Amino acid sequence: MTASAAPKAPVTPREQLLNRIQRDIPIVQRPYAQVAAEVGLSEAEALAILREVKAEGVLRQVSAIFDTRTLGYQSSLVAAVYDEDTLDAGAEIVNTHPGVSHNYKRNHDFNLWYTIAVPPESDLEAHVQKLHDLSGARLTRLMPTLHLFKIGVEFDMTGKEDWNAKSAPQYTSEQRNIGYAVTELDRAFVLEFQKDLPVTEEPYADACAALGLSIDEVAAHAQKMKAAGALRRVSAVFRHQKAGFTFNAMGVWAVPQDEVAVTGRKMAEFKAVSHCYLRPTYPEWPYTIFTMVHGRSKGEAFGKIKAIEEEVAPGIDHAILYSTKEYKKIRLEFYKPEFAEWARQYLGTEV
């Protein structure tokens, strides 16, 4: 297996556009005119392409991406063990929690993996323990982020990048601001910008009207939230499967503790890696660093993990966990009443 994704061919303006809008969409009155000019298209051409991929289901939404931790939410990846004959039913119970945004069956003894986030005043461990009890799990392990080396999903829509291509991570632990005091304007901004923004000439018009601010004032506040680490970016989010990335692989690595800082940073530089975290170990779980990649095939996804191994982690014990069933995948929505409703019903509290 080589480190090359495919034979090289010229990149089209359409492919450049689909790559470009995953990085960020500027907060200006007519952002698509600006983005289109960067890739050699007119505004009308760019909008026609984006409306087409939206209609096809490839483009899930255009919205802001916020940092849960900076907004005060507590979050964690959770790994759980279920008997095979109770797994589907257990996963459906986990899905009822409003803070569970991703939930997958994977090829491991830990056969259910989900992400959960709860509001600032909530007890994360209590929520996870209740899910453990309700869903009939045999073992549940919290795997929170101890250090964020990278987060940022960007699919190579050209199919022409090398599997070992590099770029600096857009968002890491250094941008996070734990303890940030969220303002009322921040909350209002989040409620408007977590919505699916329209693919129109002026996609921010409704948000500006709702906030009672001009586009320049909204842009200035967005920049403040970015500087604080609360807002990562406004960008397009694609559906993995519809975009052709039908396979994901979570490479987990037993990197020694005294090497995790250097190794994690090196792994995060791979463009193919969308997520790179340091997580806790347990007696039955020796892996410290998690790297997520996506591919158009199992061979491509495994090839990307192999490229990381050969360049950064030769000889390091590792495993590749891949999804065999998707139970839930949504965007987390902040400041929603469903959290309090779930807590009242299952925990007997408001949080």
PDB file of C-alpha atoms in Angstrom, residues 7-298:
ATOM      1  CA  PRO A   7      -3.251   9.282  -9.621  1.00  0.00           C
ATOM      2  CA  LYS A   8      -3.025  13.049  -9.868  1.00  0.00           C
ATOM      3  CA  ALA A   9      -5.374  14.985 -12.141  1.00  0.00           C
ATOM      4  CA  PRO A  10      -6.220  18.686 -12.342  1.00  0.00           C
ATOM      5  CA  VAL A  11      -8.360  19.943  -9.485  1.00  0.00           C
ATOM      6  CA  THR A  12     -11.592  21.499 -10.724  1.00  0.00           C
ATOM      7  CA  PRO A  13     -13.097  24.742  -9.388  1.00  0.00           C
ATOM      8  CA  ARG A  14     -16.031  22.680  -8.058  1.00  0.00           C
ATOM      9  CA  GLU A  15     -13.663  20.474  -6.061  1.00  0.00           C
ATOM     10  CA  GLN A  16     -11.776  23.522  -4.807  1.00  0.00           C
ATOM     11  CA  LEU A  17     -15.068  25.085  -3.693  1.00  0.00           C
ATOM     12  CA  LEU A  18     -16.173  21.986  -1.784  1.00  0.00           C
ATOM     13  CA  ASN A  19     -12.814  21.812  -0.027  1.00  0.00           C
ATOM     14  CA  ARG A  20     -12.755  25.562   0.628  1.00  0.00           C
ATOM     15  CA  ILE A  21     -16.145  25.843   2.342  1.00  0.00           C
ATOM     16  CA  GLN A  22     -15.149  23.214   4.896  1.00  0.00           C
ATOM     17  CA  ARG A  23     -12.373  25.480   6.212  1.00  0.00           C
ATOM     18  CA  ASP A  24     -14.436  28.568   6.948  1.00  0.00           C
ATOM     19  CA  ILE A  25     -17.081  30.815   5.467  1.00  0.00           C
ATOM     20  CA  PRO A  26     -16.414  34.497   6.190  1.00  0.00           C
ATOM     21  CA  ILE A  27     -18.987  36.553   8.048  1.00  0.00           C
ATOM     22  CA  VAL A  28     -19.549  39.286   5.492  1.00  0.00           C
ATOM     23  CA  GLN A  29     -22.699  40.384   3.706  1.00  0.00           C
ATOM     24  CA  ARG A  30     -22.091  38.203   0.615  1.00  0.00           C
ATOM     25  CA  PRO A  31     -19.674  35.463   1.713  1.00  0.00           C
ATOM     26  CA  TYR A  32     -20.168  33.179  -1.270  1.00  0.00           C
ATOM     27  CA  ALA A  33     -19.084  35.925  -3.668  1.00  0.00           C
ATOM     28  CA  GLN A  34     -15.801  36.119  -1.758  1.00  0.00           C
ATOM     29  CA  VAL A  35     -15.324  32.354  -1.570  1.00  0.00           C
ATOM     30  CA  ALA A  36     -16.270  31.891  -5.224  1.00  0.00           C
ATOM     31  CA  ALA A  37     -13.688  34.433  -6.352  1.00  0.00           C
ATOM     32  CA  GLU A  38     -10.979  32.508  -4.499  1.00  0.00           C
ATOM     33  CA  VAL A  39     -11.642  29.373  -6.601  1.00  0.00           C
ATOM     34  CA  GLY A  40     -12.325  30.990  -9.947  1.00  0.00           C
ATOM     35  CA  LEU A  41     -16.131  30.889  -9.913  1.00  0.00           C
ATOM     36  CA  SER A  42     -18.861  33.510  -9.941  1.00  0.00           C
ATOM     37  CA  GLU A  43     -21.158  33.860  -6.947  1.00  0.00           C
ATOM     38  CA  ALA A  44     -24.046  32.433  -8.988  1.00  0.00           C
ATOM     39  CA  GLU A  45     -21.966  29.417 -10.067  1.00  0.00           C
ATOM     40  CA  ALA A  46     -20.856  28.713  -6.507  1.00  0.00           C
ATOM     41  CA  LEU A  47     -24.399  28.957  -5.141  1.00  0.00           C
ATOM     42  CA  ALA A  48     -25.694  26.646  -7.875  1.00  0.00           C
ATOM     43  CA  ILE A  49     -23.082  24.021  -6.939  1.00  0.00           C
ATOM     44  CA  LEU A  50     -23.836  24.304  -3.226  1.00  0.00           C
ATOM     45  CA  ARG A  51     -27.597  24.086  -3.777  1.00  0.00           C
ATOM     46  CA  GLU A  52     -27.034  21.021  -5.911  1.00  0.00           C
ATOM     47  CA  VAL A  53     -24.937  19.206  -3.279  1.00  0.00           C
ATOM     48  CA  LYS A  54     -27.447  20.260  -0.613  1.00  0.00           C
ATOM     49  CA  ALA A  55     -30.292  18.739  -2.655  1.00  0.00           C
ATOM     50  CA  GLU A  56     -28.235  15.573  -3.114  1.00  0.00           C
ATOM     51  CA  GLY A  57     -27.793  15.281   0.643  1.00  0.00           C
ATOM     52  CA  VAL A  58     -23.997  15.651   0.474  1.00  0.00           C
ATOM     53  CA  LEU A  59     -24.063  19.056   2.190  1.00  0.00           C
ATOM     54  CA  ARG A  60     -25.744  18.512   5.540  1.00  0.00           C
ATOM     55  CA  GLN A  61     -25.705  22.099   6.715  1.00  0.00           C
ATOM     56  CA  VAL A  62     -23.844  25.378   6.923  1.00  0.00           C
ATOM     57  CA  SER A  63     -23.532  26.609  10.481  1.00  0.00           C
ATOM     58  CA  ALA A  64     -21.177  27.731  13.199  1.00  0.00           C
ATOM     59  CA  ILE A  65     -19.072  25.171  15.023  1.00  0.00           C
ATOM     60  CA  PHE A  66     -18.676  25.961  18.702  1.00  0.00           C
ATOM     61  CA  ASP A  67     -16.355  24.528  21.327  1.00  0.00           C
ATOM     62  CA  THR A  68     -18.384  22.696  23.948  1.00  0.00           C
ATOM     63  CA  ARG A  69     -15.778  23.039  26.681  1.00  0.00           C
ATOM     64  CA  THR A  70     -15.265  26.792  26.234  1.00  0.00           C
ATOM     65  CA  LEU A  71     -19.043  27.275  26.408  1.00  0.00           C
ATOM     66  CA  GLY A  72     -18.904  25.490  29.764  1.00  0.00           C
ATOM     67  CA  TYR A  73     -20.436  22.188  28.664  1.00  0.00           C
ATOM     68  CA  GLN A  74     -18.924  18.982  29.989  1.00  0.00           C
ATOM     69  CA  SER A  75     -18.323  16.317  27.382  1.00  0.00           C
ATOM     70  CA  SER A  76     -16.759  12.919  26.912  1.00  0.00           C
ATOM     71  CA  LEU A  77     -16.372   9.988  24.619  1.00  0.00           C
ATOM     72  CA  VAL A  78     -17.873   6.904  26.246  1.00  0.00           C
ATOM     73  CA  ALA A  79     -17.005   3.264  25.542  1.00  0.00           C
ATOM     74  CA  ALA A  80     -19.308   0.502  26.721  1.00  0.00           C
ATOM     75  CA  VAL A  81     -19.557  -3.281  26.602  1.00  0.00           C
ATOM     76  CA  TYR A  82     -22.873  -4.968  25.832  1.00  0.00           C
ATOM     77  CA  ASP A  83     -23.908  -8.526  25.224  1.00  0.00           C
ATOM     78  CA  GLU A  84     -24.487  -8.836  21.488  1.00  0.00           C
ATOM     79  CA  ASP A  85     -28.164  -9.664  21.903  1.00  0.00           C
ATOM     80  CA  THR A  86     -28.811  -6.515  23.985  1.00  0.00           C
ATOM     81  CA  LEU A  87     -26.631  -4.069  22.034  1.00  0.00           C
ATOM     82  CA  ASP A  88     -29.250  -2.625  19.673  1.00  0.00           C
ATOM     83  CA  ALA A  89     -31.774  -2.085  22.455  1.00  0.00           C
ATOM     84  CA  GLY A  90     -29.104  -0.546  24.687  1.00  0.00           C
ATOM     85  CA  ALA A  91     -28.009   1.810  21.916  1.00  0.00           C
ATOM     86  CA  GLU A  92     -31.582   3.005  21.416  1.00  0.00           C
ATOM     87  CA  ILE A  93     -31.812   3.896  25.114  1.00  0.00           C
ATOM     88  CA  VAL A  94     -28.520   5.803  24.906  1.00  0.00           C
ATOM     89  CA  ASN A  95     -29.896   7.659  21.874  1.00  0.00           C
ATOM     90  CA  THR A  96     -32.725   9.149  23.957  1.00  0.00           C
ATOM     91  CA  HIS A  97     -30.280  11.417  25.772  1.00  0.00           C
ATOM     92  CA  PRO A  98     -30.342  14.883  24.110  1.00  0.00           C
ATOM     93  CA  GLY A  99     -26.615  15.326  24.657  1.00  0.00           C
ATOM     94  CA  VAL A 100     -25.642  12.155  22.772  1.00  0.00           C
ATOM     95  CA  SER A 101     -24.689  13.334  19.301  1.00  0.00           C
ATOM     96  CA  HIS A 102     -22.764  10.318  17.927  1.00  0.00           C
ATOM     97  CA  ASN A 103     -23.369   6.661  18.719  1.00  0.00           C
ATOM     98  CA  TYR A 104     -21.731   3.742  16.883  1.00  0.00           C
ATOM     99  CA  LYS A 105     -21.207   0.013  17.080  1.00  0.00           C
ATOM    100  CA  ARG A 106     -17.512  -0.815  16.627  1.00  0.00           C
ATOM    101  CA  ASN A 107     -15.466  -3.967  16.096  1.00  0.00           C
ATOM    102  CA  HIS A 108     -14.173  -4.425  19.647  1.00  0.00           C
ATOM    103  CA  ASP A 109     -15.121  -5.876  23.039  1.00  0.00           C
ATOM    104  CA  PHE A 110     -16.055  -2.265  23.762  1.00  0.00           C
ATOM    105  CA  ASN A 111     -18.737  -2.496  21.132  1.00  0.00           C
ATOM    106  CA  LEU A 112     -20.658   0.759  21.704  1.00  0.00           C
ATOM    107  CA  TRP A 113     -19.019   4.172  21.450  1.00  0.00           C
ATOM    108  CA  TYR A 114     -20.885   7.417  21.950  1.00  0.00           C
ATOM    109  CA  THR A 115     -20.180  11.079  22.621  1.00  0.00           C
ATOM    110  CA  ILE A 116     -22.149  12.976  25.242  1.00  0.00           C
ATOM    111  CA  ALA A 117     -22.232  16.595  26.345  1.00  0.00           C
ATOM    112  CA  VAL A 118     -24.209  18.136  29.215  1.00  0.00           C
ATOM    113  CA  PRO A 119     -24.793  21.765  30.297  1.00  0.00           C
ATOM    114  CA  PRO A 120     -22.338  23.485  32.656  1.00  0.00           C
ATOM    115  CA  GLU A 121     -24.331  22.891  35.828  1.00  0.00           C
ATOM    116  CA  SER A 122     -24.834  19.169  35.122  1.00  0.00           C
ATOM    117  CA  ASP A 123     -23.067  16.145  36.595  1.00  0.00           C
ATOM    118  CA  LEU A 124     -21.639  14.347  33.562  1.00  0.00           C
ATOM    119  CA  GLU A 125     -20.756  11.188  35.474  1.00  0.00           C
ATOM    120  CA  ALA A 126     -24.283  10.941  36.868  1.00  0.00           C
ATOM    121  CA  HIS A 127     -25.747  11.164  33.358  1.00  0.00           C
ATOM    122  CA  VAL A 128     -23.404   8.461  32.047  1.00  0.00           C
ATOM    123  CA  GLN A 129     -24.026   6.215  35.052  1.00  0.00           C
ATOM    124  CA  LYS A 130     -27.777   6.492  34.501  1.00  0.00           C
ATOM    125  CA  LEU A 131     -27.329   5.564  30.823  1.00  0.00           C
ATOM    126  CA  HIS A 132     -25.217   2.599  31.928  1.00  0.00           C
ATOM    127  CA  ASP A 133     -27.971   1.436  34.283  1.00  0.00           C
ATOM    128  CA  LEU A 134     -30.885   2.071  31.927  1.00  0.00           C
ATOM    129  CA  SER A 135     -29.274   0.502  28.864  1.00  0.00           C
ATOM    130  CA  GLY A 136     -28.008  -2.697  30.455  1.00  0.00           C
ATOM    131  CA  ALA A 137     -24.301  -2.187  29.734  1.00  0.00           C
ATOM    132  CA  ARG A 138     -21.912  -4.654  31.346  1.00  0.00           C
ATOM    133  CA  LEU A 139     -19.079  -2.108  31.555  1.00  0.00           C
ATOM    134  CA  THR A 140     -18.926   1.610  30.783  1.00  0.00           C
ATOM    135  CA  ARG A 141     -15.791   3.729  30.648  1.00  0.00           C
ATOM    136  CA  LEU A 142     -15.588   7.505  30.429  1.00  0.00           C
ATOM    137  CA  MET A 143     -12.881   8.579  27.979  1.00  0.00           C
ATOM    138  CA  PRO A 144     -12.764  12.369  28.222  1.00  0.00           C
ATOM    139  CA  THR A 145     -10.286  14.496  26.346  1.00  0.00           C
ATOM    140  CA  LEU A 146      -7.172  15.027  28.451  1.00  0.00           C
ATOM    141  CA  HIS A 147      -5.506  17.012  25.689  1.00  0.00           C
ATOM    142  CA  LEU A 148      -6.872  18.126  22.326  1.00  0.00           C
ATOM    143  CA  PHE A 149      -4.233  17.890  19.616  1.00  0.00           C
ATOM    144  CA  LYS A 150      -6.689  18.531  16.795  1.00  0.00           C
ATOM    145  CA  ILE A 151     -10.337  18.742  15.889  1.00  0.00           C
ATOM    146  CA  GLY A 152     -11.578  19.697  12.456  1.00  0.00           C
ATOM    147  CA  VAL A 153     -13.264  17.499   9.863  1.00  0.00           C
ATOM    148  CA  GLU A 154     -12.250  18.402   6.316  1.00  0.00           C
ATOM    149  CA  PHE A 155     -12.853  15.886   3.553  1.00  0.00           C
ATOM    150  CA  ASP A 156     -10.583  15.952   0.534  1.00  0.00           C
ATOM    151  CA  MET A 157     -13.287  16.173  -2.126  1.00  0.00           C
ATOM    152  CA  THR A 158     -10.652  16.024  -4.877  1.00  0.00           C
ATOM    153  CA  GLY A 159      -9.422  12.541  -3.953  1.00  0.00           C
ATOM    154  CA  LYS A 160      -5.956  13.676  -4.976  1.00  0.00           C
ATOM    155  CA  GLU A 161      -4.180  14.432  -1.688  1.00  0.00           C
ATOM    156  CA  ASP A 162      -1.484  12.072  -0.463  1.00  0.00           C
ATOM    157  CA  TRP A 163      -2.446  10.115   2.616  1.00  0.00           C
ATOM    158  CA  ASN A 164       0.534  11.558   4.482  1.00  0.00           C
ATOM    159  CA  ALA A 165      -0.114  15.192   3.458  1.00  0.00           C
ATOM    160  CA  LYS A 166       0.380  17.654   6.320  1.00  0.00           C
ATOM    161  CA  SER A 167      -1.188  20.870   7.573  1.00  0.00           C
ATOM    162  CA  ALA A 168      -1.235  22.756  10.852  1.00  0.00           C
ATOM    163  CA  PRO A 169      -4.309  21.903  13.000  1.00  0.00           C
ATOM    164  CA  GLN A 170      -6.925  24.673  13.018  1.00  0.00           C
ATOM    165  CA  TYR A 171      -8.117  24.075  16.574  1.00  0.00           C
ATOM    166  CA  THR A 172      -6.256  22.566  19.532  1.00  0.00           C
ATOM    167  CA  SER A 173      -6.234  22.767  23.342  1.00  0.00           C
ATOM    168  CA  GLU A 174      -4.343  26.044  23.035  1.00  0.00           C
ATOM    169  CA  GLN A 175      -7.468  27.735  21.633  1.00  0.00           C
ATOM    170  CA  ARG A 176      -9.723  26.446  24.401  1.00  0.00           C
ATOM    171  CA  ASN A 177     -10.634  28.833  27.214  1.00  0.00           C
ATOM    172  CA  ILE A 178     -11.932  26.816  30.155  1.00  0.00           C
ATOM    173  CA  GLY A 179     -13.660  29.182  32.560  1.00  0.00           C
ATOM    174  CA  TYR A 180     -14.808  31.602  29.862  1.00  0.00           C
ATOM    175  CA  ALA A 181     -17.809  33.644  31.066  1.00  0.00           C
ATOM    176  CA  VAL A 182     -20.568  33.217  28.488  1.00  0.00           C
ATOM    177  CA  THR A 183     -22.584  36.421  27.968  1.00  0.00           C
ATOM    178  CA  GLU A 184     -26.241  36.787  27.014  1.00  0.00           C
ATOM    179  CA  LEU A 185     -25.142  37.965  23.570  1.00  0.00           C
ATOM    180  CA  ASP A 186     -22.964  34.865  23.260  1.00  0.00           C
ATOM    181  CA  ARG A 187     -25.970  32.671  24.023  1.00  0.00           C
ATOM    182  CA  ALA A 188     -28.127  34.508  21.508  1.00  0.00           C
ATOM    183  CA  PHE A 189     -25.359  34.221  18.913  1.00  0.00           C
ATOM    184  CA  VAL A 190     -25.071  30.469  19.523  1.00  0.00           C
ATOM    185  CA  LEU A 191     -28.834  29.954  19.208  1.00  0.00           C
ATOM    186  CA  GLU A 192     -28.891  31.719  15.831  1.00  0.00           C
ATOM    187  CA  PHE A 193     -25.654  30.410  14.353  1.00  0.00           C
ATOM    188  CA  GLN A 194     -26.150  26.752  15.288  1.00  0.00           C
ATOM    189  CA  LYS A 195     -29.084  26.767  12.866  1.00  0.00           C
ATOM    190  CA  ASP A 196     -28.682  25.563   9.285  1.00  0.00           C
ATOM    191  CA  LEU A 197     -27.885  28.819   7.476  1.00  0.00           C
ATOM    192  CA  PRO A 198     -29.532  29.232   4.061  1.00  0.00           C
ATOM    193  CA  VAL A 199     -27.490  28.824   0.874  1.00  0.00           C
ATOM    194  CA  THR A 200     -28.309  32.294  -0.432  1.00  0.00           C
ATOM    195  CA  GLU A 201     -26.510  35.473  -1.429  1.00  0.00           C
ATOM    196  CA  GLU A 202     -26.914  36.868   2.114  1.00  0.00           C
ATOM    197  CA  PRO A 203     -27.030  33.836   4.440  1.00  0.00           C
ATOM    198  CA  TYR A 204     -26.557  35.864   7.621  1.00  0.00           C
ATOM    199  CA  ALA A 205     -29.470  38.264   7.068  1.00  0.00           C
ATOM    200  CA  ASP A 206     -31.947  36.404   9.302  1.00  0.00           C
ATOM    201  CA  ALA A 207     -29.387  35.977  12.104  1.00  0.00           C
ATOM    202  CA  CYS A 208     -28.533  39.684  11.980  1.00  0.00           C
ATOM    203  CA  ALA A 209     -32.219  40.588  12.180  1.00  0.00           C
ATOM    204  CA  ALA A 210     -32.809  38.240  15.120  1.00  0.00           C
ATOM    205  CA  LEU A 211     -29.814  39.637  16.996  1.00  0.00           C
ATOM    206  CA  GLY A 212     -30.637  43.245  16.118  1.00  0.00           C
ATOM    207  CA  LEU A 213     -27.100  43.788  14.814  1.00  0.00           C
ATOM    208  CA  SER A 214     -25.537  44.799  11.528  1.00  0.00           C
ATOM    209  CA  ILE A 215     -23.386  42.325   9.628  1.00  0.00           C
ATOM    210  CA  ASP A 216     -20.287  44.229  10.742  1.00  0.00           C
ATOM    211  CA  GLU A 217     -21.382  44.060  14.389  1.00  0.00           C
ATOM    212  CA  VAL A 218     -22.108  40.331  14.079  1.00  0.00           C
ATOM    213  CA  ALA A 219     -18.696  39.778  12.471  1.00  0.00           C
ATOM    214  CA  ALA A 220     -17.005  41.716  15.260  1.00  0.00           C
ATOM    215  CA  HIS A 221     -18.733  39.651  17.935  1.00  0.00           C
ATOM    216  CA  ALA A 222     -17.868  36.452  16.097  1.00  0.00           C
ATOM    217  CA  GLN A 223     -14.235  37.513  16.143  1.00  0.00           C
ATOM    218  CA  LYS A 224     -14.432  38.061  19.906  1.00  0.00           C
ATOM    219  CA  MET A 225     -15.877  34.575  20.374  1.00  0.00           C
ATOM    220  CA  LYS A 226     -13.150  33.126  18.152  1.00  0.00           C
ATOM    221  CA  ALA A 227     -10.466  34.888  20.160  1.00  0.00           C
ATOM    222  CA  ALA A 228     -12.031  33.460  23.321  1.00  0.00           C
ATOM    223  CA  GLY A 229     -12.050  29.944  21.863  1.00  0.00           C
ATOM    224  CA  ALA A 230     -15.849  29.637  21.972  1.00  0.00           C
ATOM    225  CA  LEU A 231     -16.369  29.798  18.203  1.00  0.00           C
ATOM    226  CA  ARG A 232     -14.198  27.641  15.991  1.00  0.00           C
ATOM    227  CA  ARG A 233     -15.578  28.670  12.613  1.00  0.00           C
ATOM    228  CA  VAL A 234     -18.603  28.918  10.370  1.00  0.00           C
ATOM    229  CA  SER A 235     -18.347  26.243   7.709  1.00  0.00           C
ATOM    230  CA  ALA A 236     -20.055  23.586   5.647  1.00  0.00           C
ATOM    231  CA  VAL A 237     -20.614  20.157   7.145  1.00  0.00           C
ATOM    232  CA  PHE A 238     -20.867  17.200   4.784  1.00  0.00           C
ATOM    233  CA  ARG A 239     -22.567  13.864   5.334  1.00  0.00           C
ATOM    234  CA  HIS A 240     -19.698  11.382   5.290  1.00  0.00           C
ATOM    235  CA  GLN A 241     -21.552   8.647   3.473  1.00  0.00           C
ATOM    236  CA  LYS A 242     -23.151  10.890   0.858  1.00  0.00           C
ATOM    237  CA  ALA A 243     -19.810  12.587   0.223  1.00  0.00           C
ATOM    238  CA  GLY A 244     -18.334   9.191  -0.634  1.00  0.00           C
ATOM    239  CA  PHE A 245     -16.449   8.685   2.642  1.00  0.00           C
ATOM    240  CA  THR A 246     -18.179   5.449   3.531  1.00  0.00           C
ATOM    241  CA  PHE A 247     -15.572   4.141   5.955  1.00  0.00           C
ATOM    242  CA  ASN A 248     -14.078   5.555   9.147  1.00  0.00           C
ATOM    243  CA  ALA A 249     -11.235   4.201  11.220  1.00  0.00           C
ATOM    244  CA  MET A 250     -10.333   5.155  14.780  1.00  0.00           C
ATOM    245  CA  GLY A 251      -6.655   4.427  15.270  1.00  0.00           C
ATOM    246  CA  VAL A 252      -5.840   4.032  18.964  1.00  0.00           C
ATOM    247  CA  TRP A 253      -2.203   4.019  20.039  1.00  0.00           C
ATOM    248  CA  ALA A 254      -0.494   2.840  23.228  1.00  0.00           C
ATOM    249  CA  VAL A 255       1.997   5.694  23.212  1.00  0.00           C
ATOM    250  CA  PRO A 256       4.001   5.907  26.473  1.00  0.00           C
ATOM    251  CA  GLN A 257       3.013   8.835  28.667  1.00  0.00           C
ATOM    252  CA  ASP A 258       6.408  10.505  28.325  1.00  0.00           C
ATOM    253  CA  GLU A 259       6.025  10.524  24.533  1.00  0.00           C
ATOM    254  CA  VAL A 260       2.384  11.508  24.099  1.00  0.00           C
ATOM    255  CA  ALA A 261       2.943  15.263  23.705  1.00  0.00           C
ATOM    256  CA  VAL A 262       5.406  14.979  20.831  1.00  0.00           C
ATOM    257  CA  THR A 263       3.709  12.018  19.158  1.00  0.00           C
ATOM    258  CA  GLY A 264       0.235  13.543  19.441  1.00  0.00           C
ATOM    259  CA  ARG A 265       1.352  16.769  17.771  1.00  0.00           C
ATOM    260  CA  LYS A 266       2.964  14.840  14.926  1.00  0.00           C
ATOM    261  CA  MET A 267      -0.140  12.709  14.362  1.00  0.00           C
ATOM    262  CA  ALA A 268      -2.346  15.807  14.359  1.00  0.00           C
ATOM    263  CA  GLU A 269      -0.345  17.273  11.464  1.00  0.00           C
ATOM    264  CA  PHE A 270      -1.689  14.609   9.071  1.00  0.00           C
ATOM    265  CA  LYS A 271      -4.446  16.245   7.010  1.00  0.00           C
ATOM    266  CA  ALA A 272      -6.235  12.891   6.893  1.00  0.00           C
ATOM    267  CA  VAL A 273      -6.677  13.005  10.685  1.00  0.00           C
ATOM    268  CA  SER A 274      -9.867  14.830  11.651  1.00  0.00           C
ATOM    269  CA  HIS A 275      -9.631  14.268  15.421  1.00  0.00           C
ATOM    270  CA  CYS A 276      -6.590  13.627  17.602  1.00  0.00           C
ATOM    271  CA  TYR A 277      -6.912  13.334  21.384  1.00  0.00           C
ATOM    272  CA  LEU A 278      -5.099  12.162  24.492  1.00  0.00           C
ATOM    273  CA  ARG A 279      -7.494  10.040  26.565  1.00  0.00           C
ATOM    274  CA  PRO A 280      -7.243   8.064  29.836  1.00  0.00           C
ATOM    275  CA  THR A 281      -6.206   4.417  30.043  1.00  0.00           C
ATOM    276  CA  TYR A 282      -7.796   1.590  32.049  1.00  0.00           C
ATOM    277  CA  PRO A 283      -6.627  -1.904  32.975  1.00  0.00           C
ATOM    278  CA  GLU A 284      -8.438  -3.301  29.944  1.00  0.00           C
ATOM    279  CA  TRP A 285      -7.659  -0.289  27.696  1.00  0.00           C
ATOM    280  CA  PRO A 286      -3.954   0.643  27.200  1.00  0.00           C
ATOM    281  CA  TYR A 287      -4.372   3.203  24.406  1.00  0.00           C
ATOM    282  CA  THR A 288      -3.498   6.836  25.075  1.00  0.00           C
ATOM    283  CA  ILE A 289      -3.856   8.625  21.724  1.00  0.00           C
ATOM    284  CA  PHE A 290      -6.897   8.465  19.450  1.00  0.00           C
ATOM    285  CA  THR A 291      -6.784   9.445  15.756  1.00  0.00           C
ATOM    286  CA  MET A 292      -9.835   9.444  13.494  1.00  0.00           C
ATOM    287  CA  VAL A 293      -9.597   9.165   9.707  1.00  0.00           C
ATOM    288  CA  HIS A 294     -12.176   8.678   6.946  1.00  0.00           C
ATOM    289  CA  GLY A 295     -11.890   7.004   3.580  1.00  0.00           C
ATOM    290  CA  ARG A 296     -13.814   6.082   0.480  1.00  0.00           C
ATOM    291  CA  SER A 297     -12.981   2.460   1.257  1.00  0.00           C
ATOM    292  CA  LYS A 298     -11.663   0.314   4.083  1.00  0.00           C
TER     293      LYS A 298
END
